[in-house]
């Protein structure tokens, strides 16, 4: 096989011959029946057989090969705009050919554009199965893929990895039956069910795929129990002292999740836990408790956030909370002065400072710890799996133990995703907001009434209130985005004399960003015009009005996050969703969802339904492999069954569980090679 082809096949996931077996068709063509030319009607694709009458290359209006065929007195014209000389040479008058393609009415009778043609040599039987059409990339022809599939199927019956009685109960075909049917269905097969992937053969493949994923996830989880982590048990009462120093008491939900985390930190194997809680539910203090527990046990902790603003906010809070207890905190950010950074890293490497707070900069190789006990990742879905692993590997200087991992997210994971891609995580949920929050009232307003909204801003500012005005991303262009935010800020400043307007944008140098946030916190700015950089990280309780311009362009979870920036203090807060009409029915339905719901879980479910799971959780960037065949939005029931089946196999029939995973995971594809 030419190396170029090997590379292209690799793109399709075909690395070894057996991989072709699991490269399944998109659809089929029916070449099992001949349609007599005399009866052929324009419309769907047909297979015809006829004799070449003439063949010519016409230079105009566009160079093309025209081949006339005739059978039983009826003619058809085949047209090719690109063709190999070999094709032209083969299609000589008198040759008997079969052509498969769509018939269409032409100027002089019926014609076929670019049919698939074959010159017959004597009597050739028709194929007795439907012809598969595979997903492909440029440079790999269907012929190649069909040949590979046929070769992979030339194998004695494939052994089943599932017990026969299950197949009966689940009404699924055997693996052997399923793959053979999918690659070469009999002519009477239900093509619609195949196309929609509801056919039992498809169900079997999806079930197998989900089962393999479930088994691997469970194995990851048990492998984790076999690895070592420092036992961070209660010691010295440091966390109690932090709790006593707070101006508030933990909510019942915070106390519950802290108890869950506390218990797991005391184990000798690494925690891998997701802390979920709606915006403003108070995840940060729980993170600080976990970090402090590590410190109390002589270990270090690191907390990482996806943006400088958020990381700085954490640094400030951790400073307020932990420094009075004598804990040294270091800042590690991208825009840090070299000298400061070197000093900070030295204090972390020697163990002199116990806690590091920062951004992606923390991933870098030069960042070393003496003995890292806890890694905390805020807004976990914005980081990739590899990045989390990079931090985990910074464990102890001799590599003998790894840190406990606590990930935090305000974007709830819908049930099916939690059951599949996140099955190796434990989840703690903060399901209540701290007391004293005033519910945010949401209004959906047409941009035609923008003037009224601006007037409202003026009234609020005069009464000492603060507000956000969020501008959307424009076609993913940061430059346009910046201009738009800048213009909006200028326009609002002009129409609101006396109101102090600030601008916050992703492109600004981080010191400037920090300065703006600090000024807003200190009430030196009344109105903060921003792009979605405020989505995470700005915590100003006095802000009570949030205006989101072009709300129709935002994701629902995003709007919900933004809305969570207000309603943090005592003032009655509101969120205005400005939209640019006319709205499509879907856009209207989306805005209605955020308008009617204050529950982040419900909003996230809806967002997943509308935008797909990958979009919502950033799964694509995170490197978690997406499923090839199963669709979490449609195959929830199969997933539930696969979960039960995985539990059963691991417990009762580990050999089968192993064989099943080997068949389905690419690295272990060896099983099919036999
Ligand atoms: P998020 O979960 O969105 O990260 P934060 O941790 O930033 O939320 O908390 C939001 C605000 O609520 C902060 O100002 C924090 O100090 C405050 N807070 C946290 N827990 C409580 C509590 N139990 N009672 C009162 N205020 C709290
Ligand atoms: Mg937070």
XYZ file of C-alpha atoms and ligand atoms in Angstrom:
702
model
C 0.000 0.000 0.000
C 1.463 3.437 -0.864
C 2.517 5.373 2.269
C 0.270 8.296 1.317
C -2.742 5.983 1.369
C -1.676 4.545 4.719
C -1.676 8.097 6.100
C -5.113 8.868 4.696
C -6.558 5.640 6.045
C -5.110 6.555 9.417
C -7.231 9.713 9.328
C -10.251 7.451 9.007
C -9.114 5.450 12.021
C -7.991 2.505 9.904
C -4.507 1.628 11.165
C -4.530 -2.128 10.889
C -6.567 -4.198 8.412
C -9.054 -5.216 11.091
C -9.976 -1.576 11.771
C -11.893 -1.653 8.489
C -14.424 -3.871 10.223
C -15.500 -1.053 12.512
C -15.430 1.553 9.775
C -19.148 1.350 9.094
C -21.110 2.519 6.039
C -23.044 5.759 5.911
C -25.549 4.410 3.390
C -25.991 1.858 0.622
C -26.601 1.639 -3.093
C -28.721 -1.082 -4.623
C -26.882 -2.845 -7.415
C -28.612 -6.149 -6.832
C -31.266 -5.535 -9.490
C -31.113 -4.423 -13.099
C -33.662 -1.917 -14.298
C -34.442 -2.565 -17.965
C -33.587 0.587 -19.867
C -36.989 0.496 -21.534
C -38.661 0.917 -18.119
C -36.147 3.253 -16.493
C -37.618 6.546 -15.233
C -35.756 9.671 -14.169
C -35.423 9.733 -10.387
C -33.615 7.616 -7.808
C -30.418 5.764 -8.695
C -30.693 2.638 -10.834
C -28.460 -0.014 -12.322
C -28.826 -0.445 -16.058
C -27.140 -2.686 -18.595
C -26.682 -1.648 -22.230
C -24.301 -1.598 -25.198
C -22.082 1.321 -26.196
C -23.253 2.876 -29.480
C -20.871 5.800 -29.677
C -18.302 7.637 -27.622
C -16.886 11.124 -28.182
C -15.121 13.902 -26.352
C -16.953 17.171 -26.894
C -14.814 20.263 -26.252
C -17.727 22.684 -25.816
C -19.493 24.130 -23.907
C -17.403 22.283 -21.358
C -14.996 19.497 -22.197
C -16.780 16.208 -21.582
C -16.881 12.557 -22.564
C -20.256 11.550 -23.938
C -21.055 7.875 -24.280
C -24.326 6.757 -25.851
C -25.729 3.413 -24.745
C -28.657 1.486 -26.186
C -30.710 -1.469 -25.101
C -33.925 -2.885 -26.586
C -34.415 0.202 -28.704
C -33.980 2.843 -25.942
C -30.958 5.075 -25.569
C -29.257 6.845 -22.705
C -26.402 9.352 -22.707
C -23.630 9.095 -20.114
C -21.678 12.289 -19.413
C -18.316 12.568 -17.711
C -16.656 15.905 -17.036
C -13.550 14.288 -15.648
C -12.374 10.901 -16.796
C -9.301 8.774 -17.139
C -8.130 7.917 -20.676
C -8.467 4.261 -19.673
C -12.208 4.742 -19.162
C -12.517 6.382 -22.531
C -10.606 3.529 -24.181
C -12.759 0.864 -22.519
C -16.068 2.406 -23.549
C -15.797 1.575 -27.248
C -18.818 0.856 -29.461
C -20.011 -2.693 -28.976
C -18.876 -2.963 -25.343
C -21.542 -4.249 -22.971
C -21.599 -2.144 -19.787
C -23.405 -1.755 -16.492
C -23.930 1.771 -15.266
C -25.148 2.834 -11.830
C -26.374 6.350 -11.348
C -29.263 8.753 -11.324
C -31.256 9.113 -14.514
C -32.323 12.600 -15.464
C -34.217 14.068 -18.348
C -31.798 15.560 -20.905
C -32.037 17.582 -24.095
C -32.183 14.468 -26.263
C -33.788 11.838 -24.004
C -32.466 10.526 -20.728
C -28.960 10.943 -19.375
C -26.729 9.990 -16.451
C -23.978 12.214 -15.027
C -20.875 10.485 -13.765
C -22.336 7.028 -13.347
C -20.229 4.235 -11.965
C -19.573 2.041 -15.062
C -18.121 -1.354 -15.586
C -17.437 -3.134 -18.862
C -18.733 -6.692 -18.743
C -16.634 -9.635 -19.774
C -19.129 -12.367 -20.617
C -21.874 -13.378 -18.208
C -21.405 -11.651 -14.896
C -23.803 -12.333 -12.068
C -25.193 -9.340 -10.149
C -24.029 -8.857 -6.587
C -26.488 -10.207 -4.048
C -25.880 -7.600 -1.346
C -26.345 -3.854 -1.147
C -23.221 -1.845 -1.957
C -21.886 0.073 1.081
C -20.895 3.736 0.861
C -18.351 4.536 3.562
C -17.378 7.801 5.210
C -14.134 8.836 3.557
C -11.602 11.603 2.980
C -10.295 12.996 -0.308
C -7.904 10.525 -1.856
C -9.491 7.340 -0.524
C -11.958 5.818 -2.962
C -14.968 3.713 -2.114
C -13.342 0.885 -4.056
C -10.387 0.853 -1.663
C -12.633 0.927 1.407
C -14.849 -1.832 0.039
C -11.853 -3.994 -0.680
C -10.539 -3.459 2.862
C -13.911 -4.304 4.372
C -14.213 -7.458 2.286
C -10.751 -8.546 3.354
C -11.597 -7.941 7.014
C -14.787 -9.973 6.662
C -12.955 -12.922 5.080
C -12.526 -14.360 8.509
C -14.224 -17.283 10.225
C -17.174 -16.172 12.368
C -16.041 -13.538 14.883
C -16.375 -14.666 18.436
C -18.926 -12.923 20.536
C -17.852 -11.066 23.628
C -21.351 -11.114 25.091
C -23.101 -14.154 26.584
C -25.735 -15.601 24.232
C -28.515 -15.193 26.794
C -27.927 -11.441 26.902
C -28.345 -11.134 23.181
C -31.686 -12.813 23.447
C -32.790 -10.619 26.317
C -31.591 -7.395 24.683
C -32.903 -8.487 21.258
C -29.500 -7.868 19.689
C -27.797 -9.881 16.931
C -24.416 -11.509 17.457
C -21.350 -9.386 16.718
C -20.568 -11.529 13.684
C -24.068 -11.198 12.308
C -24.112 -7.447 12.955
C -20.838 -6.565 11.201
C -21.578 -8.778 8.233
C -25.007 -7.283 7.833
C -23.744 -3.712 8.133
C -21.029 -4.143 5.508
C -23.082 -6.290 3.155
C -26.815 -6.143 3.807
C -29.180 -8.395 1.846
C -31.308 -6.512 -0.720
C -34.428 -6.785 1.440
C -32.756 -5.132 4.470
C -34.540 -2.150 6.017
C -32.454 0.638 4.500
C -34.211 3.346 6.486
C -33.457 1.657 9.789
C -29.861 1.228 8.643
C -29.618 4.877 7.635
C -31.072 6.076 10.919
C -28.958 3.601 12.854
C -31.960 2.112 14.621
C -31.499 -1.281 12.958
C -30.665 -4.061 15.464
C -27.240 -4.464 13.842
C -26.504 -0.792 14.579
C -27.909 -1.107 18.077
C -25.492 -3.948 18.660
C -22.510 -1.852 17.557
C -23.583 1.080 19.712
C -24.170 -1.154 22.693
C -20.726 -2.698 22.282
C -19.111 0.696 21.999
C -20.838 2.027 25.112
C -20.070 -1.151 27.012
C -16.384 -0.910 26.138
C -16.367 2.700 27.324
C -18.088 1.777 30.578
C -15.681 -1.062 31.271
C -12.648 1.164 30.593
C -14.017 3.913 32.817
C -14.539 1.466 35.670
C -11.042 0.158 35.172
C -9.610 3.679 35.320
C -11.458 4.157 38.531
C -10.147 1.006 40.121
C -6.641 1.643 38.810
C -6.794 4.949 40.621
C -7.493 3.118 43.868
C -4.251 1.252 43.341
C -2.183 4.444 42.994
C -0.776 6.315 45.964
C -1.595 9.773 47.253
C -0.746 11.497 50.521
C -3.243 10.781 53.295
C -4.482 14.236 54.193
C -6.230 13.597 57.486
C -7.447 16.222 59.958
C -4.493 17.716 61.763
C -3.848 20.851 63.786
C -7.318 22.372 63.380
C -6.230 24.753 60.601
C -9.419 24.291 58.600
C -11.500 24.897 61.719
C -9.631 28.132 62.287
C -10.397 29.208 58.740
C -14.075 28.410 59.213
C -14.138 30.409 62.451
C -12.537 33.410 60.774
C -15.165 33.670 58.033
C -17.883 36.312 58.270
C -20.399 33.633 57.270
C -21.216 30.030 58.089
C -21.084 27.359 55.414
C -24.424 26.509 53.899
C -25.658 22.975 54.551
C -24.699 22.074 50.976
C -21.179 23.458 51.347
C -20.749 21.589 54.639
C -21.913 18.358 53.007
C -19.550 18.564 50.023
C -16.666 19.561 52.267
C -17.349 16.457 54.379
C -17.290 14.317 51.208
C -14.034 15.859 50.071
C -12.480 15.746 53.530
C -13.190 12.059 53.813
C -11.646 11.287 50.474
C -8.550 13.422 51.025
C -7.763 11.224 54.017
C -7.525 8.138 51.787
C -4.208 6.862 50.507
C -5.303 6.931 46.871
C -5.877 10.010 44.722
C -9.227 11.736 44.667
C -10.655 12.580 41.248
C -13.657 14.676 42.068
C -15.806 17.225 40.329
C -17.361 19.908 42.500
C -20.444 21.242 40.814
C -22.388 24.225 41.945
C -24.296 26.995 40.285
C -22.679 30.387 39.852
C -22.343 32.022 43.241
C -22.985 28.846 45.205
C -19.664 29.299 47.015
C -17.251 26.767 45.578
C -14.164 28.860 46.308
C -14.272 28.492 50.077
C -14.555 24.720 49.675
C -11.475 24.814 47.445
C -9.651 26.872 50.071
C -10.517 24.311 52.739
C -9.121 21.508 50.582
C -5.933 23.488 49.940
C -5.565 24.262 53.609
C -5.994 20.625 54.548
C -3.030 19.793 52.327
C -0.982 22.520 53.995
C -1.940 21.302 57.471
C -0.519 17.912 56.503
C 2.780 19.318 55.291
C 1.880 19.236 51.609
C 1.363 21.930 49.011
C -1.708 22.889 47.004
C -2.248 24.573 43.680
C -5.342 26.277 42.326
C -5.592 27.054 38.675
C -8.155 29.133 36.796
C -8.697 29.641 33.047
C -8.368 33.442 32.988
C -6.072 35.925 34.676
C -9.032 37.792 36.121
C -10.444 34.717 37.755
C -7.055 33.539 38.956
C -6.348 36.954 40.479
C -9.683 36.919 42.220
C -8.758 33.560 43.710
C -5.339 34.848 44.693
C -6.958 37.726 46.542
C -9.477 35.509 48.341
C -6.911 32.879 49.220
C -4.704 35.660 50.503
C -7.483 37.065 52.701
C -8.380 33.659 54.041
C -5.084 31.805 54.325
C -2.366 34.400 54.957
C -3.696 35.262 58.448
C -3.122 31.581 59.232
C 0.497 31.909 58.212
C 0.207 30.168 54.850
C 2.522 31.416 52.098
C 0.790 32.003 48.757
C 2.510 32.466 45.411
C 1.090 33.930 42.243
C 2.102 32.292 38.944
C 0.688 34.066 35.905
C 1.569 34.605 32.273
C 2.210 38.345 32.461
C 4.469 38.197 35.486
C 7.877 39.877 35.683
C 10.618 37.358 35.136
C 12.366 38.135 38.413
C 9.176 37.812 40.452
C 8.330 34.573 38.775
C 11.742 33.062 39.420
C 11.502 33.983 43.083
C 7.973 32.569 43.380
C 8.980 29.319 41.692
C 11.989 28.961 43.977
C 9.796 29.312 47.069
C 7.398 26.676 45.707
C 10.167 24.274 44.728
C 11.775 24.495 48.161
C 8.464 24.063 49.926
C 8.828 27.442 51.621
C 5.491 28.548 50.148
C 2.605 26.163 50.419
C 0.041 27.380 47.914
C 0.299 28.412 44.262
C -2.502 30.305 42.534
C -2.428 31.055 38.830
C -3.330 30.363 35.250
C -2.092 28.019 32.504
C 1.387 29.222 33.425
C 1.245 26.626 36.202
C 1.465 23.815 33.642
C 4.954 24.719 32.602
C 7.804 22.339 33.252
C 9.770 24.893 35.293
C 7.023 24.899 37.905
C 8.058 22.337 40.508
C 6.745 21.519 43.926
C 8.273 19.982 46.974
C 5.277 17.803 47.744
C 2.028 18.604 46.002
C -0.974 17.230 47.854
C -3.969 18.842 46.156
C -4.579 20.198 42.659
C -7.660 22.355 42.206
C -8.846 23.272 38.725
C -11.573 25.903 38.455
C -13.940 25.891 35.463
C -12.563 22.490 34.609
C -14.271 22.195 31.225
C -12.053 24.941 29.884
C -8.962 22.841 30.343
C -7.872 19.775 28.458
C -7.345 16.371 29.956
C -3.662 16.583 29.102
C -3.293 19.808 31.054
C -4.818 18.258 34.142
C -2.485 15.299 33.812
C 0.481 17.667 33.524
C -0.334 19.081 36.944
C -0.936 15.658 38.410
C 2.525 14.618 37.334
C 4.034 17.346 39.451
C 3.060 15.231 42.491
C 6.023 14.546 44.723
C 9.585 15.304 43.803
C 10.388 11.586 43.701
C 7.192 10.700 41.809
C 6.090 8.180 44.425
C 2.678 9.699 45.012
C 0.284 11.868 43.079
C -1.905 14.726 44.267
C -5.618 14.633 44.892
C -7.547 16.345 42.137
C -10.533 18.621 42.702
C -12.195 20.094 39.633
C -14.861 22.753 39.869
C -17.532 23.736 37.415
C -20.636 25.865 37.313
C -21.792 24.100 34.171
C -23.673 21.027 35.289
C -23.047 17.841 33.420
C -26.226 16.391 31.971
C -27.004 12.898 33.168
C -26.023 10.938 30.060
C -22.686 12.721 29.838
C -22.027 12.169 33.519
C -22.737 8.482 33.007
C -20.459 8.177 30.002
C -17.497 10.502 29.531
C -17.298 11.463 33.170
C -17.987 8.030 34.631
C -14.548 7.860 36.224
C -15.202 10.975 38.277
C -16.894 11.295 41.619
C -19.221 14.238 41.790
C -20.155 16.528 44.685
C -22.907 19.035 44.165
C -23.583 22.308 45.996
C -27.293 22.604 45.384
C -28.154 25.685 47.401
C -27.109 29.318 47.284
C -25.837 31.210 50.346
C -28.599 33.034 52.210
C -29.367 36.675 51.625
C -29.227 36.499 47.869
C -31.944 38.373 46.138
C -33.340 36.550 43.158
C -32.386 38.218 39.880
C -35.346 39.276 37.788
C -34.803 38.717 34.095
C -36.297 40.789 31.307
C -36.144 40.178 27.589
C -36.137 43.488 25.712
C -35.939 44.347 22.010
C -32.937 46.448 21.017
C -35.457 48.952 19.684
C -35.885 49.900 23.349
C -32.181 50.241 24.050
C -32.724 53.921 24.941
C -34.993 52.998 27.837
C -32.421 50.545 29.125
C -29.741 53.255 29.046
C -32.047 55.566 30.963
C -32.473 52.866 33.566
C -28.711 52.625 33.885
C -28.543 56.318 34.600
C -31.140 56.078 37.362
C -29.363 53.087 38.911
C -25.960 54.797 38.801
C -27.340 57.945 40.405
C -28.707 55.811 43.232
C -25.189 54.409 43.796
C -25.720 51.136 41.973
C -23.240 49.479 39.629
C -23.908 47.685 36.392
C -22.378 45.477 33.711
C -22.947 45.834 30.013
C -21.800 42.744 28.102
C -21.090 42.802 24.369
C -21.067 39.570 22.388
C -18.301 38.016 20.384
C -18.664 39.063 16.782
C -18.113 36.200 14.383
C -15.314 34.886 16.528
C -13.206 37.874 15.585
C -11.336 39.384 18.489
C -10.496 42.539 16.584
C -14.085 43.332 15.671
C -15.079 42.278 19.101
C -12.715 44.793 20.648
C -13.885 47.580 18.361
C -17.488 46.848 19.181
C -16.892 46.893 22.929
C -14.800 50.066 22.643
C -17.471 51.810 20.587
C -20.207 50.716 22.948
C -18.260 52.045 25.917
C -17.705 55.392 24.150
C -21.339 55.610 23.144
C -22.607 54.846 26.640
C -20.151 57.305 28.188
C -21.415 59.981 25.791
C -25.072 59.372 26.545
C -24.534 59.018 30.288
C -22.653 62.125 31.430
C -21.635 61.803 35.050
C -21.595 58.030 34.923
C -18.080 56.560 35.185
C -17.714 53.983 32.431
C -14.942 51.374 32.352
C -13.948 48.920 29.649
C -12.799 45.349 30.126
C -11.701 43.248 27.201
C -9.894 39.969 26.597
C -7.143 41.655 24.571
C -6.143 44.085 27.284
C -2.805 43.503 29.070
C -3.512 41.673 32.279
C -2.332 44.499 34.543
C -4.881 46.781 32.871
C -7.590 44.199 33.306
C -6.747 43.804 36.945
C -6.765 47.580 37.389
C -10.221 47.891 35.834
C -11.633 45.069 37.957
C -10.102 46.616 41.051
C -11.590 50.020 40.197
C -15.002 48.450 39.669
C -14.726 46.600 43.000
C -13.733 49.878 44.696
C -16.812 51.582 43.192
C -14.658 53.950 41.169
C -16.442 52.705 38.062
C -20.228 52.672 37.820
C -20.711 50.894 34.543
C -18.400 48.174 33.327
C -18.620 47.524 29.593
C -17.127 44.147 28.873
C -16.855 41.255 26.531
C -17.501 37.826 27.939
C -14.290 38.000 29.973
C -16.519 38.827 32.914
C -18.256 35.519 32.465
C -16.016 34.064 35.069
C -14.341 35.784 37.881
C -15.749 39.163 38.692
C -17.326 39.178 42.110
C -18.691 42.589 42.992
C -21.684 42.306 45.336
C -22.731 45.929 44.815
C -23.372 45.347 41.089
C -27.086 44.880 40.612
C -27.798 45.317 36.924
C -26.572 43.154 34.074
C -27.311 44.100 30.482
C -26.465 41.530 27.834
C -26.483 42.922 24.352
C -27.357 40.567 21.475
C -28.365 37.963 23.996
C -29.538 35.821 21.072
C -25.895 35.175 20.168
C -24.933 33.667 23.518
C -25.107 30.096 24.721
C -27.714 29.551 27.409
C -25.238 28.366 30.016
C -23.186 31.453 29.252
C -26.118 33.808 29.822
C -26.848 32.003 33.032
C -23.241 32.455 34.172
C -23.340 36.141 33.317
C -26.608 36.606 35.124
C -24.978 35.052 38.185
C -22.632 38.076 38.385
C -25.469 40.119 39.867
C -27.776 39.307 42.768
C -24.764 38.761 45.025
C -25.538 41.552 47.409
C -28.542 42.923 49.209
C -29.819 45.100 46.355
C -32.652 43.937 44.160
C -30.941 42.850 40.963
C -31.990 42.435 37.410
C -30.720 41.125 34.149
C -31.788 42.630 30.838
C -31.454 40.447 27.753
C -31.344 42.810 24.807
C -32.068 41.096 21.526
C -31.902 42.166 17.937
C -35.183 41.282 16.216
C -36.673 39.654 14.354
C -35.969 36.476 16.282
C -36.318 33.032 14.778
C -38.635 30.624 16.590
C -35.626 28.758 17.991
C -33.926 31.919 19.203
C -37.146 32.954 20.909
C -37.456 29.520 22.543
C -33.878 29.739 23.791
C -34.320 33.130 25.401
C -37.531 31.891 26.954
C -35.603 29.087 28.654
C -33.258 31.479 30.481
C -36.107 33.838 31.173
C -38.237 31.135 32.778
C -35.527 29.160 34.572
C -33.154 30.062 37.357
C -31.899 26.513 37.792
C -28.518 26.081 36.122
C -29.000 22.327 35.785
C -32.134 22.664 33.780
C -30.597 25.373 31.597
C -27.547 23.214 30.938
C -29.741 20.268 29.918
C -31.556 22.495 27.455
C -28.292 23.926 26.199
C -26.972 20.443 25.536
C -30.150 19.531 23.726
C -29.830 22.609 21.512
C -26.097 22.664 20.921
C -24.925 19.100 21.437
C -22.783 17.708 24.229
C -19.403 18.545 22.695
C -20.215 22.220 22.441
C -21.529 22.478 25.947
C -18.691 20.846 27.801
C -15.854 21.713 25.511
C -15.424 17.967 25.131
C -13.885 18.530 21.748
C -11.015 20.574 23.125
C -10.699 18.462 26.218
C -9.449 15.468 24.270
C -12.039 13.084 25.699
C -12.761 10.795 22.765
C -16.255 11.271 21.480
C -18.228 8.172 20.724
C -18.131 7.046 17.117
C -21.476 5.363 16.858
C -23.617 5.969 19.891
C -25.374 9.304 20.246
C -25.897 10.343 23.840
C -28.924 12.413 22.952
C -30.661 9.369 21.457
C -29.130 6.319 23.036
C -29.692 6.973 26.731
C -31.452 3.659 27.168
C -28.627 1.655 25.591
C -26.226 3.544 27.834
C -28.156 2.520 30.958
C -28.014 -1.089 29.863
C -24.330 -0.851 29.041
C -23.674 0.482 32.559
C -25.413 -2.494 34.156
C -23.700 -4.895 31.780
C -20.294 -3.400 32.592
C -20.836 -3.829 36.338
C -21.876 -7.414 35.798
C -19.021 -8.392 33.491
C -16.327 -6.816 35.631
C -17.596 -8.642 38.670
C -18.575 -12.011 37.232
C -16.720 -12.456 33.995
C -13.541 -10.355 33.861
C -12.114 -12.381 30.970
C -15.045 -11.399 28.806
C -14.793 -7.785 29.943
C -11.154 -7.765 28.878
C -11.887 -9.360 25.507
C -14.623 -6.832 24.885
C -12.456 -3.795 25.599
C -9.669 -5.167 23.441
C -12.019 -5.415 20.516
C -13.182 -1.834 20.906
C -10.184 0.214 21.969
C -7.885 1.151 19.111
C -4.590 0.452 20.916
C -5.770 -3.015 21.686
C -7.344 -3.653 18.299
C -5.074 -6.685 18.137
C -7.921 -9.035 18.834
C -9.454 -8.418 15.443
C -6.169 -8.874 13.665
C -6.204 -12.637 14.212
P -18.789 30.265 42.822
O -19.367 28.970 43.264
O -19.540 30.861 41.690
O -17.316 30.169 42.563
P -17.937 31.949 44.979
O -17.136 30.936 45.673
O -17.215 32.982 44.197
O -19.011 31.243 44.050
O -18.899 32.605 46.038
C -19.712 33.695 45.693
C -19.809 34.685 46.855
O -20.508 34.109 47.956
C -18.462 35.088 47.396
O -18.477 36.453 47.635
C -18.326 34.279 48.664
O -17.461 34.875 49.592
C -19.744 34.223 49.154
N -20.086 33.055 49.984
C -19.613 31.804 49.829
N -20.165 30.970 50.742
C -21.006 31.711 51.481
C -21.882 31.418 52.589
N -21.983 30.187 53.101
N -22.599 32.428 53.101
C -22.496 33.686 52.581
N -21.694 34.026 51.554
C -20.958 33.061 51.004
Mg -16.047 30.444 41.014
